[in-house]
Amino acid sequence: MGRLKGKIAIVTGAGSGLGKAISEAFAAEGAQVVLTDIDIEAATNAAETIGSPAIALEQDVVDETRWDEIFAATADTFGTPHILVNNAGLVIPGTIEDCSLELFRKQNAVMLDGVFLGCRAAVRAMKSNDQPSSIINLSSMAALQGYSPFVAYSAAKGGVRSMTKSVALHCKEQDYPIRCNSLHPAGIDTPMVRQEAVGASGGETPAIGMIKIGDLGHPNDVANLCVYLASDESRFMTAGEYPVDNGVLYKPA
């Protein structure tokens, strides 16, 4: 308890799944939490149950102006944030042969443009903080190995991985008190992963295999790592990429 005492966090896509679990874990460790989601009812319900000072705000992460409003509302309510978790997302199935340009752009607007806007807003707001601050970007194992049934999703998550490193290096070069790291889950039991399993009718993914054998991870498996990366315990860690996948990427010799 208390690993995030005095910290103020913004978590996107916090109405369900990983975002909700991360918000709950942050609150349990003493953070004040702003939960954002395009589904304000879900975010409000989550905020009311996490047991810590928290507010819910409606947010479409592709809306550039809304990012400024989210950070302003956070500052007005709690103070300048120290933590941003870019978690909001969606899964659009489609291989390189059948994914339309329209769907490709829609996927990247949420998963990549949204993370860019979040990182930019966070750096601008947090660069003058007097204590260590942290940006955590939820990427995917798709960024490290690709998923053929999800070409747009894989591209977006790969972009998140690379952008995370660029943000981290910029903050280090500018001597800002901001770390930036990416997480790469696979097979975590969330509504999005269940959607992935249904949508990937043309191929097999690690998530589908895990569902078949009942070996899905729990959202807390990701949330626990987020607590560490948000806390000052990880003050010497930036530009990192951290799989949370129960060895999906491991290939025996």
mmCIF file with all atom_site columns, N, CA and C in Angstrom, residues 5 16 22 26 55-56 59 67 70 74 146 199 202 242:
data_model
loop_
_atom_site.group_PDB
_atom_site.id
_atom_site.type_symbol
_atom_site.label_atom_id
_atom_site.label_alt_id
_atom_site.label_comp_id
_atom_site.label_asym_id
_atom_site.label_entity_id
_atom_site.label_seq_id
_atom_site.pdbx_PDB_ins_code
_atom_site.Cartn_x
_atom_site.Cartn_y
_atom_site.Cartn_z
_atom_site.occupancy
_atom_site.B_iso_or_equiv
_atom_site.pdbx_formal_charge
_atom_site.auth_seq_id
_atom_site.auth_comp_id
_atom_site.auth_asym_id
_atom_site.auth_atom_id
_atom_site.pdbx_PDB_model_num
ATOM 1  N N  . LYS A 1 5   ? 1.364   6.913   -3.435  1.00 0.00 ? 5   LYS A N  1
ATOM 2  C CA . LYS A 1 5   ? 0.823   7.990   -2.613  1.00 0.00 ? 5   LYS A CA 1
ATOM 3  C C  . LYS A 1 5   ? 1.345   9.338   -3.103  1.00 0.00 ? 5   LYS A C  1
ATOM 4  N N  . SER A 1 16  ? -13.443 -0.500  -18.536 1.00 0.00 ? 16  SER A N  1
ATOM 5  C CA . SER A 1 16  ? -13.491 -1.961  -18.473 1.00 0.00 ? 16  SER A CA 1
ATOM 6  C C  . SER A 1 16  ? -12.111 -2.528  -18.756 1.00 0.00 ? 16  SER A C  1
ATOM 7  N N  . ILE A 1 22  ? -6.126  -1.440  -14.107 1.00 0.00 ? 22  ILE A N  1
ATOM 8  C CA . ILE A 1 22  ? -5.002  -0.545  -13.820 1.00 0.00 ? 22  ILE A CA 1
ATOM 9  C C  . ILE A 1 22  ? -5.447  0.575   -12.885 1.00 0.00 ? 22  ILE A C  1
ATOM 10 N N  . PHE A 1 26  ? -3.904  1.293   -9.188  1.00 0.00 ? 26  PHE A N  1
ATOM 11 C CA . PHE A 1 26  ? -3.336  2.594   -8.828  1.00 0.00 ? 26  PHE A CA 1
ATOM 12 C C  . PHE A 1 26  ? -4.008  3.143   -7.573  1.00 0.00 ? 26  PHE A C  1
ATOM 13 N N  . ILE A 1 55  ? -12.235 10.590  -10.494 1.00 0.00 ? 55  ILE A N  1
ATOM 14 C CA . ILE A 1 55  ? -13.288 11.167  -11.318 1.00 0.00 ? 55  ILE A CA 1
ATOM 15 C C  . ILE A 1 55  ? -13.299 10.446  -12.660 1.00 0.00 ? 55  ILE A C  1
ATOM 16 N N  . ALA A 1 56  ? -14.443 10.491  -13.310 1.00 0.00 ? 56  ALA A N  1
ATOM 17 C CA . ALA A 1 56  ? -14.591 9.916   -14.644 1.00 0.00 ? 56  ALA A CA 1
ATOM 18 C C  . ALA A 1 56  ? -14.853 11.034  -15.640 1.00 0.00 ? 56  ALA A C  1
ATOM 19 N N  . GLN A 1 59  ? -14.093 10.682  -22.989 1.00 0.00 ? 59  GLN A N  1
ATOM 20 C CA . GLN A 1 59  ? -13.007 11.033  -23.903 1.00 0.00 ? 59  GLN A CA 1
ATOM 21 C C  . GLN A 1 59  ? -12.974 10.117  -25.113 1.00 0.00 ? 59  GLN A C  1
ATOM 22 N N  . TRP A 1 67  ? -7.991  16.214  -25.401 1.00 0.00 ? 67  TRP A N  1
ATOM 23 C CA . TRP A 1 67  ? -6.816  15.922  -24.578 1.00 0.00 ? 67  TRP A CA 1
ATOM 24 C C  . TRP A 1 67  ? -6.443  17.126  -23.708 1.00 0.00 ? 67  TRP A C  1
ATOM 25 N N  . ILE A 1 70  ? -8.897  17.275  -20.893 1.00 0.00 ? 70  ILE A N  1
ATOM 26 C CA . ILE A 1 70  ? -8.688  16.228  -19.886 1.00 0.00 ? 70  ILE A CA 1
ATOM 27 C C  . ILE A 1 70  ? -7.589  16.641  -18.917 1.00 0.00 ? 70  ILE A C  1
ATOM 28 N N  . THR A 1 74  ? -8.050  17.568  -14.968 1.00 0.00 ? 74  THR A N  1
ATOM 29 C CA . THR A 1 74  ? -7.255  16.856  -13.961 1.00 0.00 ? 74  THR A CA 1
ATOM 30 C C  . THR A 1 74  ? -6.539  17.845  -13.053 1.00 0.00 ? 74  THR A C  1
ATOM 31 N N  . GLY A 1 146 ? 3.939   -9.681  -34.886 1.00 0.00 ? 146 GLY A N  1
ATOM 32 C CA . GLY A 1 146 ? 2.893   -9.604  -35.893 1.00 0.00 ? 146 GLY A CA 1
ATOM 33 C C  . GLY A 1 146 ? 1.816   -10.656 -35.708 1.00 0.00 ? 146 GLY A C  1
ATOM 34 N N  . GLY A 1 199 ? -12.972 -12.605 -33.920 1.00 0.00 ? 199 GLY A N  1
ATOM 35 C CA . GLY A 1 199 ? -12.721 -11.961 -35.206 1.00 0.00 ? 199 GLY A CA 1
ATOM 36 C C  . GLY A 1 199 ? -11.696 -12.647 -36.070 1.00 0.00 ? 199 GLY A C  1
ATOM 37 N N  . GLY A 1 202 ? -9.895  -16.346 -39.781 1.00 0.00 ? 202 GLY A N  1
ATOM 38 C CA . GLY A 1 202 ? -9.015  -16.830 -40.835 1.00 0.00 ? 202 GLY A CA 1
ATOM 39 C C  . GLY A 1 202 ? -7.663  -17.284 -40.362 1.00 0.00 ? 202 GLY A C  1
ATOM 40 N N  . TYR A 1 242 ? 8.070   -4.293  -22.326 1.00 0.00 ? 242 TYR A N  1
ATOM 41 C CA . TYR A 1 242 ? 7.914   -5.364  -21.345 1.00 0.00 ? 242 TYR A CA 1
ATOM 42 C C  . TYR A 1 242 ? 6.781   -6.314  -21.731 1.00 0.00 ? 242 TYR A C  1
#
